[in-house]
Amino acid sequence: MAASARGKVVYVASAVPGLFSHIKRLLPNAPTVQIDQELFQDGLVTDELKLQIKDAEILVADPPLIGELLYVNDLKLKLVNSTWAGVNVMMSKIDSSLGKPKFNLTRTGEGFGQIMGEYVVGHIIATERRFKETYSKQKEHEWAQKSLKTFRPLTSVNIGILGLGIIGNEVARMCKCMGMTVTGIKRQDSTSPPCQNVDNYGLLENLADVLPQLDYLCSILPSTPQTRNLLSGDILSHCKTKKPVFINIGRGDVIDEESLVKAIKCEWIGGAILDVFNKEPLPTTSELWDLSNVTITPHVAGASLAEQVAECFVDNYNRYIKGEQLKYQVDWIKGY
């Protein structure tokens, strides 16, 4: 990916390992400035940090820092690129009384689909082939062939996907490649084009009719006023026919913990694979830790990888230099 000959200075304030080096390699004609991690690791905007970025027009940074820069006066920022796909950390800092921040915000919208799809498919295979049970039998030195040779092939699995954006479409593609039936769940007023890897669609407004058909329910939804607590309450009681496993790689606030624990204990769902939570890190007192049919991972399904973040940013950098439409630009009003 070639850089524009008109190089503008790029400031990088990120804890993503190797990101600065990748940006320098992809933008050989652009001056690059790396901000010392000690200046932003606590998420605080100190006078020294403001001094280092006072002339910055273009900044690549992690969301916790961006959130603290939204309303800092006397900065010249025009383009800020987040190293994450999700934007709720920054959106939570929006103050309606102060209006919209003055700079354009773009997010890393590429590269996460593949690795998050691997997470989903990997955990589905581990569930269907009962890897946890296999490890347990191995520790007991038990040759459990009779019980472990009975399993459900992926061609018999119907996965419902909430959130059919770029990541959701890639997850759908990978599930389809493994032979699963893919059910997309979207709003009635959705204008998104049909995904070729989705076998059938269900409406979010008719979620109670869709849930009984599923073997897995995967949420890849962002955190917005429309998605928060979407699955809270007793809506998952409609899952009790097939008892699907709930996978959440979107945002934790799609369901409150009390509702999720109830759905598991009442056996409305067959378990949960959780990478995101309402509160992170997940408190050690959370009941989720001790439920045998729950798998917990510490928000690692879609970790930011330096090369992918750099390539996505450089594409937008060149668009910005040329005055072209930016990709993955965040709408301050919509919140995503």
mmCIF file of C-alpha atoms in Angstrom:
data_model
loop_
_atom_site.group_PDB
_atom_site.id
_atom_site.type_symbol
_atom_site.label_atom_id
_atom_site.label_comp_id
_atom_site.label_asym_id
_atom_site.label_seq_id
_atom_site.Cartn_x
_atom_site.Cartn_y
_atom_site.Cartn_z
ATOM 1 C CA MET A 1 0.000 0.000 0.000
ATOM 2 C CA ALA A 2 1.830 3.076 -1.204
ATOM 3 C CA ALA A 3 1.862 6.315 0.721
ATOM 4 C CA SER A 4 1.032 9.673 -0.798
ATOM 5 C CA ALA A 5 4.005 11.819 -1.795
ATOM 6 C CA ARG A 6 2.515 14.667 0.281
ATOM 7 C CA GLY A 7 3.406 13.341 3.664
ATOM 8 C CA LYS A 8 1.639 14.755 6.714
ATOM 9 C CA VAL A 9 2.939 14.048 10.189
ATOM 10 C CA VAL A 10 1.364 11.021 11.868
ATOM 11 C CA TYR A 11 1.347 10.836 15.664
ATOM 12 C CA VAL A 12 0.991 7.363 17.197
ATOM 13 C CA ALA A 13 -0.127 6.864 20.799
ATOM 14 C CA SER A 14 -0.919 3.181 21.099
ATOM 15 C CA ALA A 15 -0.037 0.157 23.178
ATOM 16 C CA VAL A 16 -0.517 -2.189 20.191
ATOM 17 C CA PRO A 17 2.885 -3.930 19.839
ATOM 18 C CA GLY A 18 4.683 -3.126 16.601
ATOM 19 C CA LEU A 19 2.074 -0.669 15.310
ATOM 20 C CA PHE A 20 4.441 2.289 14.991
ATOM 21 C CA SER A 21 6.931 0.226 12.963
ATOM 22 C CA HIS A 22 4.224 -1.004 10.585
ATOM 23 C CA ILE A 23 2.946 2.534 9.994
ATOM 24 C CA LYS A 24 6.480 3.783 9.287
ATOM 25 C CA ARG A 25 6.995 0.957 6.797
ATOM 26 C CA LEU A 26 3.731 1.658 4.991
ATOM 27 C CA LEU A 27 4.203 5.450 5.011
ATOM 28 C CA PRO A 28 7.894 5.984 4.179
ATOM 29 C CA ASN A 29 7.254 9.572 3.009
ATOM 30 C CA ALA A 30 5.288 10.659 6.045
ATOM 31 C CA PRO A 31 7.022 11.868 9.217
ATOM 32 C CA THR A 32 5.902 9.747 12.156
ATOM 33 C CA VAL A 33 6.059 10.567 15.843
ATOM 34 C CA GLN A 34 5.706 7.936 18.551
ATOM 35 C CA ILE A 35 4.272 9.129 21.859
ATOM 36 C CA ASP A 36 5.804 7.576 24.969
ATOM 37 C CA GLN A 37 3.377 5.039 26.461
ATOM 38 C CA GLU A 38 4.046 6.334 29.953
ATOM 39 C CA LEU A 39 2.266 9.542 28.970
ATOM 40 C CA PHE A 40 -1.059 7.871 28.187
ATOM 41 C CA GLN A 41 -1.095 4.439 29.847
ATOM 42 C CA ASP A 42 -3.345 5.693 32.667
ATOM 43 C CA GLY A 43 -5.798 7.274 30.226
ATOM 44 C CA LEU A 44 -5.097 10.731 31.623
ATOM 45 C CA VAL A 45 -4.373 13.769 29.472
ATOM 46 C CA THR A 46 -1.426 15.384 31.203
ATOM 47 C CA ASP A 47 0.148 18.717 30.313
ATOM 48 C CA GLU A 48 3.180 16.867 28.951
ATOM 49 C CA LEU A 49 0.989 14.753 26.671
ATOM 50 C CA LYS A 50 -0.862 17.833 25.401
ATOM 51 C CA LEU A 51 2.486 19.475 24.715
ATOM 52 C CA GLN A 52 3.633 16.489 22.618
ATOM 53 C CA ILE A 53 0.484 16.421 20.485
ATOM 54 C CA LYS A 54 -0.299 20.160 20.401
ATOM 55 C CA ASP A 55 0.524 20.365 16.681
ATOM 56 C CA ALA A 56 -0.958 16.983 15.726
ATOM 57 C CA GLU A 57 -3.437 16.958 12.856
ATOM 58 C CA ILE A 58 -3.457 13.163 12.451
ATOM 59 C CA LEU A 59 -3.401 10.801 15.419
ATOM 60 C CA VAL A 60 -3.572 7.015 15.737
ATOM 61 C CA ALA A 61 -4.510 6.059 19.284
ATOM 62 C CA ASP A 62 -6.242 3.547 21.535
ATOM 63 C CA PRO A 63 -9.864 4.293 22.543
ATOM 64 C CA PRO A 64 -9.234 5.047 26.241
ATOM 65 C CA LEU A 65 -6.983 7.951 25.249
ATOM 66 C CA ILE A 66 -9.253 9.149 22.441
ATOM 67 C CA GLY A 67 -12.143 9.272 24.879
ATOM 68 C CA GLU A 68 -10.185 11.685 27.049
ATOM 69 C CA LEU A 69 -9.274 13.897 24.069
ATOM 70 C CA LEU A 70 -12.809 14.489 22.787
ATOM 71 C CA TYR A 71 -13.186 17.947 24.310
ATOM 72 C CA VAL A 72 -9.608 19.002 25.024
ATOM 73 C CA ASN A 73 -9.191 22.586 23.883
ATOM 74 C CA ASP A 74 -6.264 24.019 21.920
ATOM 75 C CA LEU A 75 -5.594 20.848 19.900
ATOM 76 C CA LYS A 76 -5.452 20.855 16.100
ATOM 77 C CA LEU A 77 -6.705 17.304 15.547
ATOM 78 C CA LYS A 78 -8.613 16.707 12.317
ATOM 79 C CA LEU A 79 -8.307 12.931 11.803
ATOM 80 C CA VAL A 80 -8.126 10.466 14.692
ATOM 81 C CA ASN A 81 -7.979 6.740 14.007
ATOM 82 C CA SER A 82 -8.909 4.260 16.714
ATOM 83 C CA THR A 83 -6.954 1.017 16.948
ATOM 84 C CA TRP A 84 -10.117 -0.886 17.901
ATOM 85 C CA ALA A 85 -13.231 -1.864 15.950
ATOM 86 C CA GLY A 86 -15.590 -1.011 18.829
ATOM 87 C CA VAL A 87 -16.316 2.590 19.743
ATOM 88 C CA ASN A 88 -18.346 2.397 22.967
ATOM 89 C CA VAL A 89 -15.376 3.424 25.157
ATOM 90 C CA MET A 90 -15.255 6.718 23.259
ATOM 91 C CA MET A 91 -19.005 7.149 22.873
ATOM 92 C CA SER A 92 -19.422 6.839 26.641
ATOM 93 C CA LYS A 93 -17.435 10.072 26.950
ATOM 94 C CA ILE A 94 -19.711 12.112 24.667
ATOM 95 C CA ASP A 95 -21.290 15.071 26.453
ATOM 96 C CA SER A 96 -24.414 16.248 24.627
ATOM 97 C CA SER A 97 -24.158 19.655 26.280
ATOM 98 C CA LEU A 98 -20.777 20.166 24.598
ATOM 99 C CA GLY A 99 -21.886 18.985 21.171
ATOM 100 C CA LYS A 100 -19.897 16.865 18.744
ATOM 101 C CA PRO A 101 -16.093 16.638 18.946
ATOM 102 C CA LYS A 102 -14.398 18.712 16.258
ATOM 103 C CA PHE A 103 -12.287 15.993 14.637
ATOM 104 C CA ASN A 104 -13.186 13.099 12.337
ATOM 105 C CA LEU A 105 -12.989 9.714 14.032
ATOM 106 C CA THR A 106 -12.324 6.520 12.113
ATOM 107 C CA ARG A 107 -12.077 3.033 13.532
ATOM 108 C CA THR A 108 -10.184 -0.090 12.514
ATOM 109 C CA GLY A 109 -12.860 -1.786 10.443
ATOM 110 C CA GLU A 110 -10.781 -4.471 8.735
ATOM 111 C CA GLY A 111 -8.993 -7.584 9.867
ATOM 112 C CA PHE A 112 -11.234 -8.506 12.779
ATOM 113 C CA GLY A 113 -13.684 -10.641 10.805
ATOM 114 C CA GLN A 114 -11.238 -13.470 10.165
ATOM 115 C CA ILE A 115 -9.929 -13.778 13.714
ATOM 116 C CA MET A 116 -13.350 -13.385 15.299
ATOM 117 C CA GLY A 117 -14.737 -15.950 12.879
ATOM 118 C CA GLU A 118 -11.982 -18.329 13.978
ATOM 119 C CA TYR A 119 -13.051 -17.753 17.587
ATOM 120 C CA VAL A 120 -16.698 -18.569 16.835
ATOM 121 C CA VAL A 121 -16.031 -21.621 14.673
ATOM 122 C CA GLY A 122 -13.356 -22.900 17.049
ATOM 123 C CA HIS A 123 -15.645 -22.748 20.066
ATOM 124 C CA ILE A 124 -18.526 -24.344 18.176
ATOM 125 C CA ILE A 125 -16.300 -27.257 17.180
ATOM 126 C CA ALA A 126 -15.003 -27.518 20.760
ATOM 127 C CA THR A 127 -18.588 -27.629 22.010
ATOM 128 C CA GLU A 128 -19.911 -30.124 19.498
ATOM 129 C CA ARG A 129 -16.917 -32.456 19.882
ATOM 130 C CA ARG A 130 -16.983 -31.944 23.673
ATOM 131 C CA PHE A 131 -13.339 -30.968 24.100
ATOM 132 C CA LYS A 132 -13.830 -30.065 27.766
ATOM 133 C CA GLU A 133 -15.146 -33.549 28.477
ATOM 134 C CA THR A 134 -12.326 -35.082 26.444
ATOM 135 C CA TYR A 135 -9.692 -33.293 28.529
ATOM 136 C CA SER A 136 -11.450 -34.377 31.704
ATOM 137 C CA LYS A 137 -11.513 -38.026 30.613
ATOM 138 C CA GLN A 138 -7.830 -37.842 29.687
ATOM 139 C CA LYS A 139 -6.935 -36.588 33.174
ATOM 140 C CA GLU A 140 -8.849 -39.538 34.610
ATOM 141 C CA HIS A 141 -7.040 -41.952 32.250
ATOM 142 C CA GLU A 142 -10.441 -43.026 30.950
ATOM 143 C CA TRP A 143 -10.882 -44.416 27.434
ATOM 144 C CA ALA A 144 -14.329 -42.854 26.894
ATOM 145 C CA GLN A 145 -14.856 -43.931 23.314
ATOM 146 C CA LYS A 146 -18.498 -44.880 23.713
ATOM 147 C CA SER A 147 -19.616 -41.486 24.982
ATOM 148 C CA LEU A 148 -17.301 -39.308 22.910
ATOM 149 C CA LYS A 149 -17.909 -40.880 19.506
ATOM 150 C CA THR A 150 -21.488 -39.618 19.473
ATOM 151 C CA PHE A 151 -21.677 -36.017 18.339
ATOM 152 C CA ARG A 152 -23.558 -33.626 16.068
ATOM 153 C CA PRO A 153 -21.879 -32.671 12.761
ATOM 154 C CA LEU A 154 -21.720 -28.985 11.887
ATOM 155 C CA THR A 155 -23.972 -29.619 8.885
ATOM 156 C CA SER A 156 -26.776 -30.120 11.415
ATOM 157 C CA VAL A 157 -26.145 -26.817 13.184
ATOM 158 C CA ASN A 158 -28.182 -23.638 12.675
ATOM 159 C CA ILE A 159 -26.439 -20.512 13.929
ATOM 160 C CA GLY A 160 -28.257 -17.222 14.301
ATOM 161 C CA ILE A 161 -26.158 -14.082 13.948
ATOM 162 C CA LEU A 162 -27.112 -10.756 15.514
ATOM 163 C CA GLY A 163 -25.091 -8.018 13.849
ATOM 164 C CA LEU A 164 -24.433 -8.534 10.142
ATOM 165 C CA GLY A 165 -21.881 -5.819 9.577
ATOM 166 C CA ILE A 166 -18.417 -6.443 8.151
ATOM 167 C CA ILE A 167 -17.427 -8.759 10.999
ATOM 168 C CA GLY A 168 -20.788 -10.503 11.068
ATOM 169 C CA ASN A 169 -20.644 -11.178 7.343
ATOM 170 C CA GLU A 170 -17.218 -12.770 7.704
ATOM 171 C CA VAL A 171 -18.384 -14.904 10.628
ATOM 172 C CA ALA A 172 -21.345 -15.984 8.478
ATOM 173 C CA ARG A 173 -19.009 -16.903 5.613
ATOM 174 C CA MET A 174 -16.771 -19.021 7.822
ATOM 175 C CA CYS A 175 -19.717 -20.788 9.454
ATOM 176 C CA LYS A 176 -21.218 -21.458 6.030
ATOM 177 C CA CYS A 177 -17.907 -22.868 4.812
ATOM 178 C CA MET A 178 -18.065 -25.362 7.681
ATOM 179 C CA GLY A 179 -21.488 -26.520 6.516
ATOM 180 C CA MET A 180 -23.653 -24.734 9.062
ATOM 181 C CA THR A 181 -27.015 -23.189 8.272
ATOM 182 C CA VAL A 182 -26.755 -19.449 8.867
ATOM 183 C CA THR A 183 -29.725 -17.389 9.998
ATOM 184 C CA GLY A 184 -29.251 -13.634 9.895
ATOM 185 C CA ILE A 185 -31.269 -11.566 12.350
ATOM 186 C CA LYS A 186 -31.855 -7.974 11.297
ATOM 187 C CA ARG A 187 -34.164 -5.036 11.906
ATOM 188 C CA GLN A 188 -37.223 -4.668 9.714
ATOM 189 C CA ASP A 189 -36.008 -1.276 8.500
ATOM 190 C CA SER A 190 -32.484 -2.500 7.745
ATOM 191 C CA THR A 191 -31.075 -1.250 4.438
ATOM 192 C CA SER A 192 -28.087 -3.615 4.437
ATOM 193 C CA PRO A 193 -27.793 -5.681 1.246
ATOM 194 C CA PRO A 194 -28.407 -9.444 1.546
ATOM 195 C CA CYS A 195 -25.377 -11.518 2.532
ATOM 196 C CA GLN A 196 -24.692 -14.446 0.187
ATOM 197 C CA ASN A 197 -23.582 -16.588 3.115
ATOM 198 C CA VAL A 198 -26.873 -16.212 4.988
ATOM 199 C CA ASP A 199 -29.386 -18.966 4.258
ATOM 200 C CA ASN A 200 -32.399 -17.212 5.723
ATOM 201 C CA TYR A 201 -33.303 -14.097 7.636
ATOM 202 C CA GLY A 202 -35.338 -13.446 10.737
ATOM 203 C CA LEU A 203 -36.551 -10.104 11.991
ATOM 204 C CA LEU A 204 -35.371 -8.618 15.247
ATOM 205 C CA GLU A 205 -38.941 -7.533 15.826
ATOM 206 C CA ASN A 206 -39.969 -11.215 15.665
ATOM 207 C CA LEU A 207 -37.064 -12.539 17.731
ATOM 208 C CA ALA A 208 -39.345 -14.795 19.777
ATOM 209 C CA ASP A 209 -40.196 -16.684 16.569
ATOM 210 C CA VAL A 210 -36.561 -16.973 15.446
ATOM 211 C CA LEU A 211 -34.961 -18.217 18.668
ATOM 212 C CA PRO A 212 -36.667 -21.669 18.763
ATOM 213 C CA GLN A 213 -34.987 -22.553 15.438
ATOM 214 C CA LEU A 214 -31.395 -21.983 16.560
ATOM 215 C CA ASP A 215 -28.614 -24.218 17.868
ATOM 216 C CA TYR A 216 -26.308 -21.239 18.468
ATOM 217 C CA LEU A 217 -27.046 -17.545 18.929
ATOM 218 C CA CYS A 218 -24.059 -15.308 18.227
ATOM 219 C CA SER A 219 -24.138 -11.603 19.069
ATOM 220 C CA ILE A 220 -21.737 -9.302 17.243
ATOM 221 C CA LEU A 221 -23.768 -6.198 18.003
ATOM 222 C CA PRO A 222 -22.183 -2.853 18.911
ATOM 223 C CA SER A 223 -23.258 -0.986 22.021
ATOM 224 C CA THR A 224 -25.993 1.486 21.057
ATOM 225 C CA PRO A 225 -29.206 2.654 22.733
ATOM 226 C CA GLN A 226 -31.075 0.216 20.457
ATOM 227 C CA THR A 227 -28.952 -2.831 21.342
ATOM 228 C CA ARG A 228 -28.406 -2.385 25.073
ATOM 229 C CA ASN A 229 -30.339 -5.022 27.050
ATOM 230 C CA LEU A 230 -31.827 -6.394 23.840
ATOM 231 C CA LEU A 231 -31.609 -9.923 25.290
ATOM 232 C CA SER A 232 -32.279 -8.981 28.922
ATOM 233 C CA GLY A 233 -35.417 -10.091 30.695
ATOM 234 C CA ASP A 234 -37.080 -13.368 29.674
ATOM 235 C CA ILE A 235 -36.718 -13.170 25.885
ATOM 236 C CA LEU A 236 -34.309 -16.150 25.964
ATOM 237 C CA SER A 237 -37.100 -18.326 27.359
ATOM 238 C CA HIS A 238 -38.070 -18.782 23.702
ATOM 239 C CA CYS A 239 -34.821 -20.735 23.264
ATOM 240 C CA LYS A 240 -35.906 -23.661 25.453
ATOM 241 C CA THR A 241 -37.007 -25.792 22.477
ATOM 242 C CA LYS A 242 -33.460 -26.426 21.217
ATOM 243 C CA LYS A 243 -31.455 -24.844 24.046
ATOM 244 C CA PRO A 244 -28.914 -23.021 21.855
ATOM 245 C CA VAL A 245 -25.518 -21.958 23.136
ATOM 246 C CA PHE A 246 -25.163 -18.176 23.387
ATOM 247 C CA ILE A 247 -21.929 -16.704 21.989
ATOM 248 C CA ASN A 248 -21.145 -13.051 22.676
ATOM 249 C CA ILE A 249 -18.252 -11.389 20.869
ATOM 250 C CA GLY A 250 -19.998 -8.039 20.386
ATOM 251 C CA ARG A 251 -20.637 -6.015 23.518
ATOM 252 C CA GLY A 252 -21.498 -7.211 27.008
ATOM 253 C CA ASP A 253 -24.421 -4.847 27.534
ATOM 254 C CA VAL A 254 -26.645 -6.688 25.054
ATOM 255 C CA ILE A 255 -27.787 -8.650 28.126
ATOM 256 C CA ASP A 256 -27.511 -8.056 31.855
ATOM 257 C CA GLU A 257 -25.745 -10.700 33.922
ATOM 258 C CA GLU A 258 -28.800 -11.549 35.999
ATOM 259 C CA SER A 259 -30.823 -12.381 32.878
ATOM 260 C CA LEU A 260 -27.997 -14.462 31.425
ATOM 261 C CA VAL A 261 -27.481 -16.479 34.600
ATOM 262 C CA LYS A 262 -31.240 -17.061 34.828
ATOM 263 C CA ALA A 263 -31.383 -18.278 31.208
ATOM 264 C CA ILE A 264 -28.591 -20.765 31.917
ATOM 265 C CA LYS A 265 -29.943 -22.002 35.239
ATOM 266 C CA CYS A 266 -33.475 -22.349 33.863
ATOM 267 C CA GLU A 267 -31.949 -24.306 30.945
ATOM 268 C CA TRP A 268 -33.482 -21.997 28.383
ATOM 269 C CA ILE A 269 -30.061 -22.003 26.727
ATOM 270 C CA GLY A 270 -27.507 -24.788 26.703
ATOM 271 C CA GLY A 271 -24.621 -22.630 27.878
ATOM 272 C CA ALA A 272 -22.639 -19.564 26.934
ATOM 273 C CA ILE A 273 -19.319 -18.644 25.357
ATOM 274 C CA LEU A 274 -18.514 -15.134 26.526
ATOM 275 C CA ASP A 275 -15.716 -12.805 25.464
ATOM 276 C CA VAL A 276 -17.354 -9.519 26.505
ATOM 277 C CA PHE A 277 -19.083 -8.406 29.676
ATOM 278 C CA ASN A 278 -20.969 -5.484 31.185
ATOM 279 C CA LYS A 279 -18.052 -4.858 33.497
ATOM 280 C CA GLU A 280 -14.485 -5.674 32.489
ATOM 281 C CA PRO A 281 -12.469 -7.251 33.939
ATOM 282 C CA LEU A 282 -15.269 -9.582 34.996
ATOM 283 C CA PRO A 283 -15.464 -9.313 38.810
ATOM 284 C CA THR A 284 -14.157 -12.364 40.650
ATOM 285 C CA THR A 285 -17.495 -12.486 42.468
ATOM 286 C CA SER A 286 -19.454 -13.014 39.253
ATOM 287 C CA GLU A 287 -21.563 -16.159 39.235
ATOM 288 C CA LEU A 288 -20.595 -16.775 35.624
ATOM 289 C CA TRP A 289 -17.129 -18.014 36.611
ATOM 290 C CA ASP A 290 -18.520 -21.096 38.325
ATOM 291 C CA LEU A 291 -21.161 -22.243 35.837
ATOM 292 C CA SER A 292 -19.911 -25.462 34.242
ATOM 293 C CA ASN A 293 -21.448 -24.784 30.835
ATOM 294 C CA VAL A 294 -19.987 -21.283 30.517
ATOM 295 C CA THR A 295 -16.670 -20.523 28.804
ATOM 296 C CA ILE A 296 -15.097 -17.182 29.677
ATOM 297 C CA THR A 297 -12.371 -15.471 27.676
ATOM 298 C CA PRO A 298 -10.945 -12.024 28.610
ATOM 299 C CA HIS A 299 -12.047 -9.941 25.593
ATOM 300 C CA VAL A 300 -9.538 -11.469 23.201
ATOM 301 C CA ALA A 301 -11.741 -12.708 20.340
ATOM 302 C CA GLY A 302 -10.820 -9.711 18.197
ATOM 303 C CA ALA A 303 -7.517 -8.412 19.520
ATOM 304 C CA SER A 304 -5.977 -5.541 17.557
ATOM 305 C CA LEU A 305 -3.105 -6.816 15.405
ATOM 306 C CA ALA A 306 -0.512 -4.248 14.386
ATOM 307 C CA GLU A 307 -0.338 -5.021 10.677
ATOM 308 C CA GLN A 308 -4.113 -4.948 10.206
ATOM 309 C CA VAL A 309 -4.537 -1.731 12.187
ATOM 310 C CA ALA A 310 -1.726 -0.084 10.197
ATOM 311 C CA GLU A 311 -3.114 -1.114 6.813
ATOM 312 C CA CYS A 312 -6.582 0.128 7.666
ATOM 313 C CA PHE A 313 -5.232 3.444 8.923
ATOM 314 C CA VAL A 314 -2.922 3.993 5.952
ATOM 315 C CA ASP A 315 -5.828 3.512 3.558
ATOM 316 C CA ASN A 316 -7.702 6.281 5.359
ATOM 317 C CA TYR A 317 -4.556 8.405 5.611
ATOM 318 C CA ASN A 318 -4.232 8.395 1.825
ATOM 319 C CA ARG A 319 -7.939 9.119 1.435
ATOM 320 C CA TYR A 320 -7.598 12.061 3.803
ATOM 321 C CA ILE A 321 -4.603 13.457 1.921
ATOM 322 C CA LYS A 322 -6.526 13.214 -1.373
ATOM 323 C CA GLY A 323 -9.726 14.640 0.054
ATOM 324 C CA GLU A 324 -11.641 11.412 -0.537
ATOM 325 C CA GLN A 325 -14.404 9.822 1.527
ATOM 326 C CA LEU A 326 -13.044 8.153 4.645
ATOM 327 C CA LYS A 327 -13.817 4.510 5.417
ATOM 328 C CA TYR A 328 -15.167 3.343 8.779
ATOM 329 C CA GLN A 329 -15.911 6.888 9.893
ATOM 330 C CA VAL A 330 -17.807 7.025 13.165
ATOM 331 C CA ASP A 331 -21.090 8.926 13.230
ATOM 332 C CA TRP A 332 -21.048 10.986 16.429
ATOM 333 C CA ILE A 333 -24.853 11.096 16.475
ATOM 334 C CA LYS A 334 -25.584 7.424 15.804
ATOM 335 C CA GLY A 335 -22.764 6.274 18.066
ATOM 336 C CA TYR A 336 -21.133 3.835 15.641
#
